[in-house]
């Protein structure tokens, strides 16, 4: 039936109309995983037994004539840095290879309340540090559009699973672009909500002041539905925002007339791939043709954002990851004494990139360097934020590329971390300022790799993002394009 | 060479909230190992802290009681260091914007009042406890961690280096303890470690103002320990300086068994704590209204109470100071005098027989079998002349044993004072008749003999005769 190819809202209707059962759907996904997972490697853990039990329960509910909510019975996957009670949560790290949390993340609790079928846990760059999923301690994930390419990252497993048809929807986390960039690389919709819109409780911290959980889906409609489930205040997360959550599906409206779109010139950086620039400019032209007003804006501190980001994120990471010491949980490598045990455990169980960032962050916070690095980065953060505040006085949304290039070949960038970091130039300012950003497919490169358009909104204005993205999506066919891998089999 | 000692204290006090600072676990002392824990205080991956608002309230209370300015914008920071009793390998504390700053505390030493400046008060979480396999850290091959104490709220009260020696340090610590007890924010049980001090000490040549190099002594948790460690340290530093040496800036620990301080680590080995703002908590914003509401609810503090007892009850400064040492004592005193009992007598009894009995049995005043009400009744019986002070001691002992009302005891044991002139006269006459020798001695000018005669009279009356009347009647008969 190739159910794995459909978006959640279509499958939801099919379930309601009894065209399919949740068990059929789940089994279809299992078959699909068996077919492609060997090549894609999107999963770290699969939870088939629990998934099937959940599907059966949903079918019984439908049989009893009860109403089901949107994700009920629809299979998805959760990034493996989001805690799942009783199910391993590894962060793609040897350090937590066998860690089983005794609690659920708040988003998982919220999902459980609406009974989706969770197929398992998705691969990522170790502790979400990276942009290609090559930093997973277990194996890299492959892009279903071209298996030689990276799926992006760090939520590469979450994106690749949805693109490959081995999950219908997924959750990722975004610290500097980790939802939007893999969504862009895999031809999907990815939303990084406003900082505080979605609870971080149970998300294993990389950089606490930047991390945010969000959905990766096949279209904007699914994105709005998943947001309805996961958004909202959580008393267990002091940084979550206590504000009413709108019904995001009400923003699924084809209308951008009069919408003021800002085009920050600093985001169209030198060295940007020509295909990317063409696709993004084409998308902007389309929005203009549909009645939006496009103005150029200046965000002068953009060029400093990457440096500030890599100081703040690593500083927080150096502290957040200090707890992995082998004492009471996680991996332990025995040593001659406690300090030796700390050293051996952390040297052997963290990967290269994680260690690089811990060292960078430790350095940035050290006595004698603190003012010049960490404090200076905080000042830049304020300036970047002010850039956004000023821009949003004039415009409703900003439209930019997601990344300077489409997905690149696995192994192409691993030897040059600086080049890799610069890939984040269009996404990190959004995290630094806490505003929401969405990635929506807007074209393809000459060699057939997807390209994403980034729409950035005012704080807590995910609605306008969804409306703009939906209008653009419905005017195009990009979201109906299917990864070659998904077609071939 | 003569030196001045410069001492500053960092006092850590556990707050007596029901739950921990960032999670709902109980703060109760003891308990089976690792039973008062949850994912949050264990620092498991992905969990987040949520501030216990009671902690902020208690810290503000302490700040106000110690005359501090409350920072209306305050925040938490992470203090990063690796230690196995610290599950996150950072302590959530406060760095540059503590809850309270710029306070002071007046202490009294040798009748002199001295103002000690308080730099700051900040909130933080306590760490866990290492349980070593051996008897000391040195003879242990391994250790286990008990996380029950992890996340118990603390305030750290940092003083300026205004103290000049062991005596002042002790007086300061006692006063801090007293105030924290008064405002009811800490159990202040030093033996359980919920009040402890890090003591900084340095010497400088008398008359100079530049601070010398200091040594810090960690975790001193009794008044005696603070005094002994300081005394030792002053002697050690004096010897080094006298020999032309230099003091090494370092952290030292007090070895109780050896009676000496021992080096833990030098400045070079000290941690760089790499403070950063705690990104998982939002800043603490306090309004003037909140601060004023807390101020209004503060109880009368020891200094004010002492002044009141001197002015209203006519107590001496010394007595008033002792009575107000703890809030419990002061409240006991107030409860007793509220019954209109003679204030000075109440104070005397509290500092005398009551204190003696309490100390003897290791009881606190709240546990006293003689309640304030009963002590007031006893004092009343004395004031009214129903019993003598001497008999009162017997009555008090009986009250201590039984908790009974003094009137009941006096009645049952027939201890009512004899004030009937005829009755006393009878006894006086019989004693004079039975003791011709002392009577003669007295008449011959040996005034001391009268004491013997009074004693005999009291003995015959079983102590019940009114001593003043006995004296008067006896003298009237002999002179």
PDB file of N, CA, C and O in Angstrom, chain A residues 83 99 102-103 200-204 208-209 235-239 316 319-320 322-325 327-329 338 342 346 362 365-367 370 374, chain B residues 39-40 42-51 78 80 82-84 86-90 95 145 147 272 274-282:
ATOM      1  N   UNK A  83      14.703  12.007  26.366  1.00  0.00           N
ATOM      2  CA  UNK A  83      14.595  10.871  27.286  1.00  0.00           C
ATOM      3  C   UNK A  83      13.275  10.126  27.154  1.00  0.00           C
ATOM      4  O   UNK A  83      12.203  10.718  27.112  1.00  0.00           O
ATOM      5  N   UNK A  99      22.429   3.768  28.699  1.00  0.00           N
ATOM      6  CA  UNK A  99      21.656   4.549  29.678  1.00  0.00           C
ATOM      7  C   UNK A  99      20.162   4.447  29.396  1.00  0.00           C
ATOM      8  O   UNK A  99      19.688   4.756  28.306  1.00  0.00           O
ATOM      9  N   UNK A 102      14.882   6.703  33.813  1.00  0.00           N
ATOM     10  CA  UNK A 102      13.686   6.306  34.565  1.00  0.00           C
ATOM     11  C   UNK A 102      12.573   7.348  34.436  1.00  0.00           C
ATOM     12  O   UNK A 102      11.681   7.381  35.250  1.00  0.00           O
ATOM     13  N   UNK A 103      12.624   8.202  33.427  1.00  0.00           N
ATOM     14  CA  UNK A 103      11.621   9.270  33.266  1.00  0.00           C
ATOM     15  C   UNK A 103      11.490   9.591  31.791  1.00  0.00           C
ATOM     16  O   UNK A 103      12.397   9.333  31.002  1.00  0.00           O
ATOM     17  N   UNK A 200      11.976  21.822  27.569  1.00  0.00           N
ATOM     18  CA  UNK A 200      13.255  21.133  27.380  1.00  0.00           C
ATOM     19  C   UNK A 200      13.443  20.029  28.411  1.00  0.00           C
ATOM     20  O   UNK A 200      14.473  19.337  28.394  1.00  0.00           O
ATOM     21  N   UNK A 201      12.488  19.874  29.330  1.00  0.00           N
ATOM     22  CA  UNK A 201      12.691  18.860  30.364  1.00  0.00           C
ATOM     23  C   UNK A 201      12.827  17.485  29.707  1.00  0.00           C
ATOM     24  O   UNK A 201      11.953  17.057  28.969  1.00  0.00           O
ATOM     25  N   UNK A 202      13.934  16.811  29.974  1.00  0.00           N
ATOM     26  CA  UNK A 202      14.163  15.492  29.391  1.00  0.00           C
ATOM     27  C   UNK A 202      14.932  15.524  28.089  1.00  0.00           C
ATOM     28  O   UNK A 202      15.265  14.480  27.540  1.00  0.00           O
ATOM     29  N   UNK A 203      15.231  16.706  27.596  1.00  0.00           N
ATOM     30  CA  UNK A 203      16.123  16.823  26.437  1.00  0.00           C
ATOM     31  C   UNK A 203      17.535  16.901  27.005  1.00  0.00           C
ATOM     32  O   UNK A 203      17.846  17.813  27.784  1.00  0.00           O
ATOM     33  N   UNK A 204      18.376  15.960  26.642  1.00  0.00           N
ATOM     34  CA  UNK A 204      19.731  15.956  27.192  1.00  0.00           C
ATOM     35  C   UNK A 204      20.443  17.207  26.688  1.00  0.00           C
ATOM     36  O   UNK A 204      20.564  17.418  25.486  1.00  0.00           O
ATOM     37  N   UNK A 208      22.087  24.772  26.985  1.00  0.00           N
ATOM     38  CA  UNK A 208      20.759  24.985  27.563  1.00  0.00           C
ATOM     39  C   UNK A 208      20.069  26.262  27.106  1.00  0.00           C
ATOM     40  O   UNK A 208      18.845  26.289  26.986  1.00  0.00           O
ATOM     41  N   UNK A 209      20.819  27.322  26.856  1.00  0.00           N
ATOM     42  CA  UNK A 209      20.175  28.592  26.517  1.00  0.00           C
ATOM     43  C   UNK A 209      19.809  28.657  25.035  1.00  0.00           C
ATOM     44  O   UNK A 209      19.247  29.657  24.589  1.00  0.00           O
ATOM     45  N   UNK A 235       5.916  23.298  34.135  1.00  0.00           N
ATOM     46  CA  UNK A 235       6.431  23.762  35.429  1.00  0.00           C
ATOM     47  C   UNK A 235       7.806  23.155  35.749  1.00  0.00           C
ATOM     48  O   UNK A 235       8.525  23.657  36.605  1.00  0.00           O
ATOM     49  N   UNK A 236       8.153  22.080  35.052  1.00  0.00           N
ATOM     50  CA  UNK A 236       9.460  21.467  35.281  1.00  0.00           C
ATOM     51  C   UNK A 236      10.577  22.122  34.478  1.00  0.00           C
ATOM     52  O   UNK A 236      11.733  21.722  34.584  1.00  0.00           O
ATOM     53  N   UNK A 237      10.224  23.065  33.640  1.00  0.00           N
ATOM     54  CA  UNK A 237      11.237  23.794  32.876  1.00  0.00           C
ATOM     55  C   UNK A 237      11.047  25.284  33.144  1.00  0.00           C
ATOM     56  O   UNK A 237      10.147  25.924  32.595  1.00  0.00           O
ATOM     57  N   UNK A 238      11.913  25.836  33.990  1.00  0.00           N
ATOM     58  CA  UNK A 238      11.779  27.247  34.385  1.00  0.00           C
ATOM     59  C   UNK A 238      11.904  28.192  33.202  1.00  0.00           C
ATOM     60  O   UNK A 238      11.473  29.332  33.277  1.00  0.00           O
ATOM     61  N   UNK A 239      12.539  27.722  32.124  1.00  0.00           N
ATOM     62  CA  UNK A 239      12.731  28.612  30.976  1.00  0.00           C
ATOM     63  C   UNK A 239      11.598  28.475  29.958  1.00  0.00           C
ATOM     64  O   UNK A 239      11.625  29.122  28.920  1.00  0.00           O
ATOM     65  N   UNK A 316      28.563  26.441  27.586  1.00  0.00           N
ATOM     66  CA  UNK A 316      27.484  25.745  28.284  1.00  0.00           C
ATOM     67  C   UNK A 316      27.674  24.230  28.204  1.00  0.00           C
ATOM     68  O   UNK A 316      27.447  23.507  29.176  1.00  0.00           O
ATOM     69  N   UNK A 319      30.044  22.699  30.701  1.00  0.00           N
ATOM     70  CA  UNK A 319      29.443  22.537  32.017  1.00  0.00           C
ATOM     71  C   UNK A 319      28.376  21.430  31.999  1.00  0.00           C
ATOM     72  O   UNK A 319      28.332  20.575  32.880  1.00  0.00           O
ATOM     73  N   UNK A 320      27.533  21.441  30.976  1.00  0.00           N
ATOM     74  CA  UNK A 320      26.458  20.435  30.886  1.00  0.00           C
ATOM     75  C   UNK A 320      26.995  19.010  30.803  1.00  0.00           C
ATOM     76  O   UNK A 320      26.378  18.079  31.320  1.00  0.00           O
ATOM     77  N   UNK A 322      29.806  17.937  32.011  1.00  0.00           N
ATOM     78  CA  UNK A 322      30.732  17.598  33.100  1.00  0.00           C
ATOM     79  C   UNK A 322      30.226  16.408  33.908  1.00  0.00           C
ATOM     80  O   UNK A 322      30.992  15.678  34.508  1.00  0.00           O
ATOM     81  N   UNK A 323      28.887  16.220  33.904  1.00  0.00           N
ATOM     82  CA  UNK A 323      28.298  15.168  34.747  1.00  0.00           C
ATOM     83  C   UNK A 323      28.639  13.754  34.286  1.00  0.00           C
ATOM     84  O   UNK A 323      28.462  12.810  35.040  1.00  0.00           O
ATOM     85  N   UNK A 324      29.114  13.621  33.054  1.00  0.00           N
ATOM     86  CA  UNK A 324      29.434  12.271  32.572  1.00  0.00           C
ATOM     87  C   UNK A 324      30.840  11.916  33.030  1.00  0.00           C
ATOM     88  O   UNK A 324      31.821  12.197  32.358  1.00  0.00           O
ATOM     89  N   UNK A 325      30.898  11.326  34.219  1.00  0.00           N
ATOM     90  CA  UNK A 325      32.200  11.102  34.847  1.00  0.00           C
ATOM     91  C   UNK A 325      32.407   9.658  35.288  1.00  0.00           C
ATOM     92  O   UNK A 325      33.414   9.323  35.872  1.00  0.00           O
ATOM     93  N   UNK A 327      30.766   8.069  37.593  1.00  0.00           N
ATOM     94  CA  UNK A 327      30.513   7.809  39.017  1.00  0.00           C
ATOM     95  C   UNK A 327      29.209   7.045  39.228  1.00  0.00           C
ATOM     96  O   UNK A 327      29.215   5.929  39.750  1.00  0.00           O
ATOM     97  N   UNK A 328      28.076   7.611  38.823  1.00  0.00           N
ATOM     98  CA  UNK A 328      26.832   6.940  39.226  1.00  0.00           C
ATOM     99  C   UNK A 328      25.995   6.408  38.077  1.00  0.00           C
ATOM    100  O   UNK A 328      25.048   5.670  38.304  1.00  0.00           O
ATOM    101  N   UNK A 329      26.270   6.779  36.848  1.00  0.00           N
ATOM    102  CA  UNK A 329      25.556   6.173  35.709  1.00  0.00           C
ATOM    103  C   UNK A 329      26.398   6.362  34.463  1.00  0.00           C
ATOM    104  O   UNK A 329      27.391   7.091  34.473  1.00  0.00           O
ATOM    105  N   UNK A 338      40.265   8.229  41.658  1.00  0.00           N
ATOM    106  CA  UNK A 338      39.044   8.852  41.142  1.00  0.00           C
ATOM    107  C   UNK A 338      39.351   9.793  39.966  1.00  0.00           C
ATOM    108  O   UNK A 338      38.643   9.791  38.953  1.00  0.00           O
ATOM    109  N   UNK A 342      37.985   9.552  36.157  1.00  0.00           N
ATOM    110  CA  UNK A 342      37.345  10.650  35.410  1.00  0.00           C
ATOM    111  C   UNK A 342      38.014  10.796  34.038  1.00  0.00           C
ATOM    112  O   UNK A 342      37.365  10.835  33.000  1.00  0.00           O
ATOM    113  N   UNK A 346      36.243   9.873  30.418  1.00  0.00           N
ATOM    114  CA  UNK A 346      35.907  10.952  29.484  1.00  0.00           C
ATOM    115  C   UNK A 346      36.761  10.919  28.220  1.00  0.00           C
ATOM    116  O   UNK A 346      36.291  11.240  27.140  1.00  0.00           O
ATOM    117  N   UNK A 362      35.626  25.113  27.832  1.00  0.00           N
ATOM    118  CA  UNK A 362      36.367  25.226  29.086  1.00  0.00           C
ATOM    119  C   UNK A 362      37.346  26.394  29.004  1.00  0.00           C
ATOM    120  O   UNK A 362      37.480  27.200  29.925  1.00  0.00           O
ATOM    121  N   UNK A 365      35.763  29.841  29.259  1.00  0.00           N
ATOM    122  CA  UNK A 365      35.308  30.218  30.605  1.00  0.00           C
ATOM    123  C   UNK A 365      36.457  30.372  31.595  1.00  0.00           C
ATOM    124  O   UNK A 365      36.247  30.750  32.745  1.00  0.00           O
ATOM    125  N   UNK A 366      37.669  30.071  31.157  1.00  0.00           N
ATOM    126  CA  UNK A 366      38.788  30.043  32.103  1.00  0.00           C
ATOM    127  C   UNK A 366      39.200  31.443  32.549  1.00  0.00           C
ATOM    128  O   UNK A 366      39.055  32.410  31.802  1.00  0.00           O
ATOM    129  N   UNK A 367      39.730  31.464  33.763  1.00  0.00           N
ATOM    130  CA  UNK A 367      40.212  32.732  34.317  1.00  0.00           C
ATOM    131  C   UNK A 367      41.234  33.318  33.358  1.00  0.00           C
ATOM    132  O   UNK A 367      42.104  32.624  32.852  1.00  0.00           O
ATOM    133  N   UNK A 370      37.955  34.646  30.185  1.00  0.00           N
ATOM    134  CA  UNK A 370      36.509  34.781  30.346  1.00  0.00           C
ATOM    135  C   UNK A 370      35.976  36.070  29.718  1.00  0.00           C
ATOM    136  O   UNK A 370      35.042  36.045  28.922  1.00  0.00           O
ATOM    137  N   UNK A 374      34.032  34.568  26.591  1.00  0.00           N
ATOM    138  CA  UNK A 374      32.646  34.268  26.969  1.00  0.00           C
ATOM    139  C   UNK A 374      31.822  35.549  27.128  1.00  0.00           C
ATOM    140  O   UNK A 374      30.736  35.685  26.565  1.00  0.00           O
TER     141      UNK A 374
ATOM    142  N   UNK B  39      15.728  12.029  39.979  1.00  0.00           N
ATOM    143  CA  UNK B  39      16.577  12.324  38.820  1.00  0.00           C
ATOM    144  C   UNK B  39      17.161  13.736  38.846  1.00  0.00           C
ATOM    145  O   UNK B  39      18.285  13.956  38.398  1.00  0.00           O
ATOM    146  N   UNK B  40      16.418  14.706  39.411  1.00  0.00           N
ATOM    147  CA  UNK B  40      16.902  16.088  39.386  1.00  0.00           C
ATOM    148  C   UNK B  40      18.126  16.256  40.292  1.00  0.00           C
ATOM    149  O   UNK B  40      19.168  16.741  39.859  1.00  0.00           O
ATOM    150  N   UNK B  42      20.009  13.989  41.408  1.00  0.00           N
ATOM    151  CA  UNK B  42      21.083  13.081  40.997  1.00  0.00           C
ATOM    152  C   UNK B  42      21.767  13.577  39.729  1.00  0.00           C
ATOM    153  O   UNK B  42      22.756  12.999  39.287  1.00  0.00           O
ATOM    154  N   UNK B  43      21.218  14.639  39.133  1.00  0.00           N
ATOM    155  CA  UNK B  43      21.847  15.206  37.936  1.00  0.00           C
ATOM    156  C   UNK B  43      21.828  14.263  36.753  1.00  0.00           C
ATOM    157  O   UNK B  43      22.774  14.217  35.968  1.00  0.00           O
ATOM    158  N   UNK B  44      20.756  13.498  36.597  1.00  0.00           N
ATOM    159  CA  UNK B  44      20.673  12.597  35.443  1.00  0.00           C
ATOM    160  C   UNK B  44      20.535  13.429  34.160  1.00  0.00           C
ATOM    161  O   UNK B  44      20.146  14.599  34.207  1.00  0.00           O
ATOM    162  N   UNK B  45      20.828  12.838  33.009  1.00  0.00           N
ATOM    163  CA  UNK B  45      20.797  13.610  31.763  1.00  0.00           C
ATOM    164  C   UNK B  45      19.404  14.169  31.464  1.00  0.00           C
ATOM    165  O   UNK B  45      18.405  13.462  31.609  1.00  0.00           O
ATOM    166  N   UNK B  46      19.357  15.421  31.070  1.00  0.00           N
ATOM    167  CA  UNK B  46      18.106  16.002  30.570  1.00  0.00           C
ATOM    168  C   UNK B  46      17.208  16.623  31.621  1.00  0.00           C
ATOM    169  O   UNK B  46      16.249  17.294  31.274  1.00  0.00           O
ATOM    170  N   UNK B  47      17.500  16.434  32.911  1.00  0.00           N
ATOM    171  CA  UNK B  47      16.607  16.997  33.927  1.00  0.00           C
ATOM    172  C   UNK B  47      16.919  18.476  34.154  1.00  0.00           C
ATOM    173  O   UNK B  47      17.995  18.949  33.820  1.00  0.00           O
ATOM    174  N   UNK B  48      15.963  19.191  34.709  1.00  0.00           N
ATOM    175  CA  UNK B  48      16.119  20.626  34.913  1.00  0.00           C
ATOM    176  C   UNK B  48      15.761  21.003  36.349  1.00  0.00           C
ATOM    177  O   UNK B  48      14.867  20.405  36.948  1.00  0.00           O
ATOM    178  N   UNK B  49      16.441  22.001  36.896  1.00  0.00           N
ATOM    179  CA  UNK B  49      16.131  22.463  38.244  1.00  0.00           C
ATOM    180  C   UNK B  49      14.952  23.429  38.246  1.00  0.00           C
ATOM    181  O   UNK B  49      14.721  24.127  37.259  1.00  0.00           O
ATOM    182  N   UNK B  50      14.200  23.440  39.332  1.00  0.00           N
ATOM    183  CA  UNK B  50      13.145  24.451  39.515  1.00  0.00           C
ATOM    184  C   UNK B  50      13.344  25.024  40.914  1.00  0.00           C
ATOM    185  O   UNK B  50      13.426  24.276  41.894  1.00  0.00           O
ATOM    186  N   UNK B  51      13.459  26.346  41.021  1.00  0.00           N
ATOM    187  CA  UNK B  51      13.793  26.948  42.316  1.00  0.00           C
ATOM    188  C   UNK B  51      12.648  26.777  43.323  1.00  0.00           C
ATOM    189  O   UNK B  51      11.483  26.992  43.006  1.00  0.00           O
ATOM    190  N   UNK B  78      26.667  28.745  37.712  1.00  0.00           N
ATOM    191  CA  UNK B  78      27.261  27.428  37.936  1.00  0.00           C
ATOM    192  C   UNK B  78      28.725  27.581  38.325  1.00  0.00           C
ATOM    193  O   UNK B  78      29.462  28.301  37.675  1.00  0.00           O
ATOM    194  N   UNK B  80      31.884  25.454  38.487  1.00  0.00           N
ATOM    195  CA  UNK B  80      32.309  24.181  37.898  1.00  0.00           C
ATOM    196  C   UNK B  80      33.542  23.605  38.585  1.00  0.00           C
ATOM    197  O   UNK B  80      34.590  24.256  38.626  1.00  0.00           O
ATOM    198  N   UNK B  82      35.230  19.371  39.561  1.00  0.00           N
ATOM    199  CA  UNK B  82      34.984  17.927  39.589  1.00  0.00           C
ATOM    200  C   UNK B  82      35.182  17.364  40.990  1.00  0.00           C
ATOM    201  O   UNK B  82      36.246  17.538  41.590  1.00  0.00           O
ATOM    202  N   UNK B  83      34.160  16.750  41.507  1.00  0.00           N
ATOM    203  CA  UNK B  83      34.303  16.032  42.769  1.00  0.00           C
ATOM    204  C   UNK B  83      33.200  14.983  42.817  1.00  0.00           C
ATOM    205  O   UNK B  83      32.066  15.279  42.420  1.00  0.00           O
ATOM    206  N   UNK B  84      33.516  13.777  43.265  1.00  0.00           N
ATOM    207  CA  UNK B  84      32.512  12.706  43.158  1.00  0.00           C
ATOM    208  C   UNK B  84      31.244  12.908  43.989  1.00  0.00           C
ATOM    209  O   UNK B  84      30.241  12.252  43.730  1.00  0.00           O
ATOM    210  N   UNK B  86      29.555  15.553  43.863  1.00  0.00           N
ATOM    211  CA  UNK B  86      28.824  16.595  43.142  1.00  0.00           C
ATOM    212  C   UNK B  86      28.323  15.983  41.828  1.00  0.00           C
ATOM    213  O   UNK B  86      29.055  15.931  40.851  1.00  0.00           O
ATOM    214  N   UNK B  87      27.068  15.518  41.796  1.00  0.00           N
ATOM    215  CA  UNK B  87      26.649  14.697  40.654  1.00  0.00           C
ATOM    216  C   UNK B  87      26.744  15.394  39.299  1.00  0.00           C
ATOM    217  O   UNK B  87      26.994  14.747  38.300  1.00  0.00           O
ATOM    218  N   UNK B  88      26.548  16.709  39.252  1.00  0.00           N
ATOM    219  CA  UNK B  88      26.618  17.387  37.959  1.00  0.00           C
ATOM    220  C   UNK B  88      28.032  17.895  37.667  1.00  0.00           C
ATOM    221  O   UNK B  88      28.302  18.416  36.601  1.00  0.00           O
ATOM    222  N   UNK B  89      28.916  17.747  38.661  1.00  0.00           N
ATOM    223  CA  UNK B  89      30.245  18.336  38.583  1.00  0.00           C
ATOM    224  C   UNK B  89      30.200  19.850  38.407  1.00  0.00           C
ATOM    225  O   UNK B  89      31.122  20.466  37.880  1.00  0.00           O
ATOM    226  N   UNK B  90      29.096  20.430  38.796  1.00  0.00           N
ATOM    227  CA  UNK B  90      29.064  21.868  39.052  1.00  0.00           C
ATOM    228  C   UNK B  90      28.063  22.081  40.168  1.00  0.00           C
ATOM    229  O   UNK B  90      27.132  21.282  40.347  1.00  0.00           O
ATOM    230  N   UNK B  95      27.038  33.993  41.806  1.00  0.00           N
ATOM    231  CA  UNK B  95      28.363  34.581  41.647  1.00  0.00           C
ATOM    232  C   UNK B  95      28.322  36.103  41.778  1.00  0.00           C
ATOM    233  O   UNK B  95      28.549  36.635  42.858  1.00  0.00           O
ATOM    234  N   UNK B 145      29.079   7.094  47.486  1.00  0.00           N
ATOM    235  CA  UNK B 145      28.491   8.425  47.611  1.00  0.00           C
ATOM    236  C   UNK B 145      27.049   8.307  48.092  1.00  0.00           C
ATOM    237  O   UNK B 145      26.276   7.510  47.566  1.00  0.00           O
ATOM    238  N   UNK B 147      23.830  10.537  48.253  1.00  0.00           N
ATOM    239  CA  UNK B 147      23.341  11.787  47.663  1.00  0.00           C
ATOM    240  C   UNK B 147      22.171  12.414  48.430  1.00  0.00           C
ATOM    241  O   UNK B 147      21.563  13.352  47.954  1.00  0.00           O
ATOM    242  N   UNK B 272      39.863  26.585  39.141  1.00  0.00           N
ATOM    243  CA  UNK B 272      39.323  27.732  38.415  1.00  0.00           C
ATOM    244  C   UNK B 272      37.863  27.352  38.190  1.00  0.00           C
ATOM    245  O   UNK B 272      37.569  26.446  37.431  1.00  0.00           O
ATOM    246  N   UNK B 274      35.379  28.630  36.753  1.00  0.00           N
ATOM    247  CA  UNK B 274      34.735  28.884  35.448  1.00  0.00           C
ATOM    248  C   UNK B 274      33.231  29.150  35.609  1.00  0.00           C
ATOM    249  O   UNK B 274      32.400  28.507  34.981  1.00  0.00           O
ATOM    250  N   UNK B 275      32.903  30.105  36.450  1.00  0.00           N
ATOM    251  CA  UNK B 275      31.487  30.441  36.664  1.00  0.00           C
ATOM    252  C   UNK B 275      30.799  30.792  35.356  1.00  0.00           C
ATOM    253  O   UNK B 275      31.381  31.458  34.499  1.00  0.00           O
ATOM    254  N   UNK B 276      29.573  30.360  35.202  1.00  0.00           N
ATOM    255  CA  UNK B 276      28.755  30.879  34.105  1.00  0.00           C
ATOM    256  C   UNK B 276      27.322  30.968  34.581  1.00  0.00           C
ATOM    257  O   UNK B 276      26.911  30.220  35.485  1.00  0.00           O
ATOM    258  N   UNK B 277      26.563  31.907  34.018  1.00  0.00           N
ATOM    259  CA  UNK B 277      25.169  32.058  34.455  1.00  0.00           C
ATOM    260  C   UNK B 277      24.406  30.748  34.249  1.00  0.00           C
ATOM    261  O   UNK B 277      24.563  30.116  33.213  1.00  0.00           O
ATOM    262  N   UNK B 278      23.644  30.325  35.240  1.00  0.00           N
ATOM    263  CA  UNK B 278      22.888  29.066  35.151  1.00  0.00           C
ATOM    264  C   UNK B 278      21.783  29.230  34.102  1.00  0.00           C
ATOM    265  O   UNK B 278      20.804  29.950  34.325  1.00  0.00           O
ATOM    266  N   UNK B 279      21.950  28.585  32.929  1.00  0.00           N
ATOM    267  CA  UNK B 279      20.981  28.824  31.852  1.00  0.00           C
ATOM    268  C   UNK B 279      19.647  28.111  32.073  1.00  0.00           C
ATOM    269  O   UNK B 279      18.683  28.413  31.371  1.00  0.00           O
ATOM    270  N   UNK B 280      19.599  27.203  33.031  1.00  0.00           N
ATOM    271  CA  UNK B 280      18.367  26.452  33.258  1.00  0.00           C
ATOM    272  C   UNK B 280      17.416  27.144  34.242  1.00  0.00           C
ATOM    273  O   UNK B 280      16.320  26.654  34.496  1.00  0.00           O
ATOM    274  N   UNK B 281      17.872  28.262  34.829  1.00  0.00           N
ATOM    275  CA  UNK B 281      17.008  28.987  35.761  1.00  0.00           C
ATOM    276  C   UNK B 281      16.864  30.428  35.300  1.00  0.00           C
ATOM    277  O   UNK B 281      17.785  30.993  34.718  1.00  0.00           O
ATOM    278  N   UNK B 282      15.725  30.997  35.565  1.00  0.00           N
ATOM    279  CA  UNK B 282      15.522  32.398  35.198  1.00  0.00           C
ATOM    280  C   UNK B 282      15.959  33.274  36.383  1.00  0.00           C
ATOM    281  O   UNK B 282      15.989  32.808  37.517  1.00  0.00           O
TER     282      UNK B 282
END
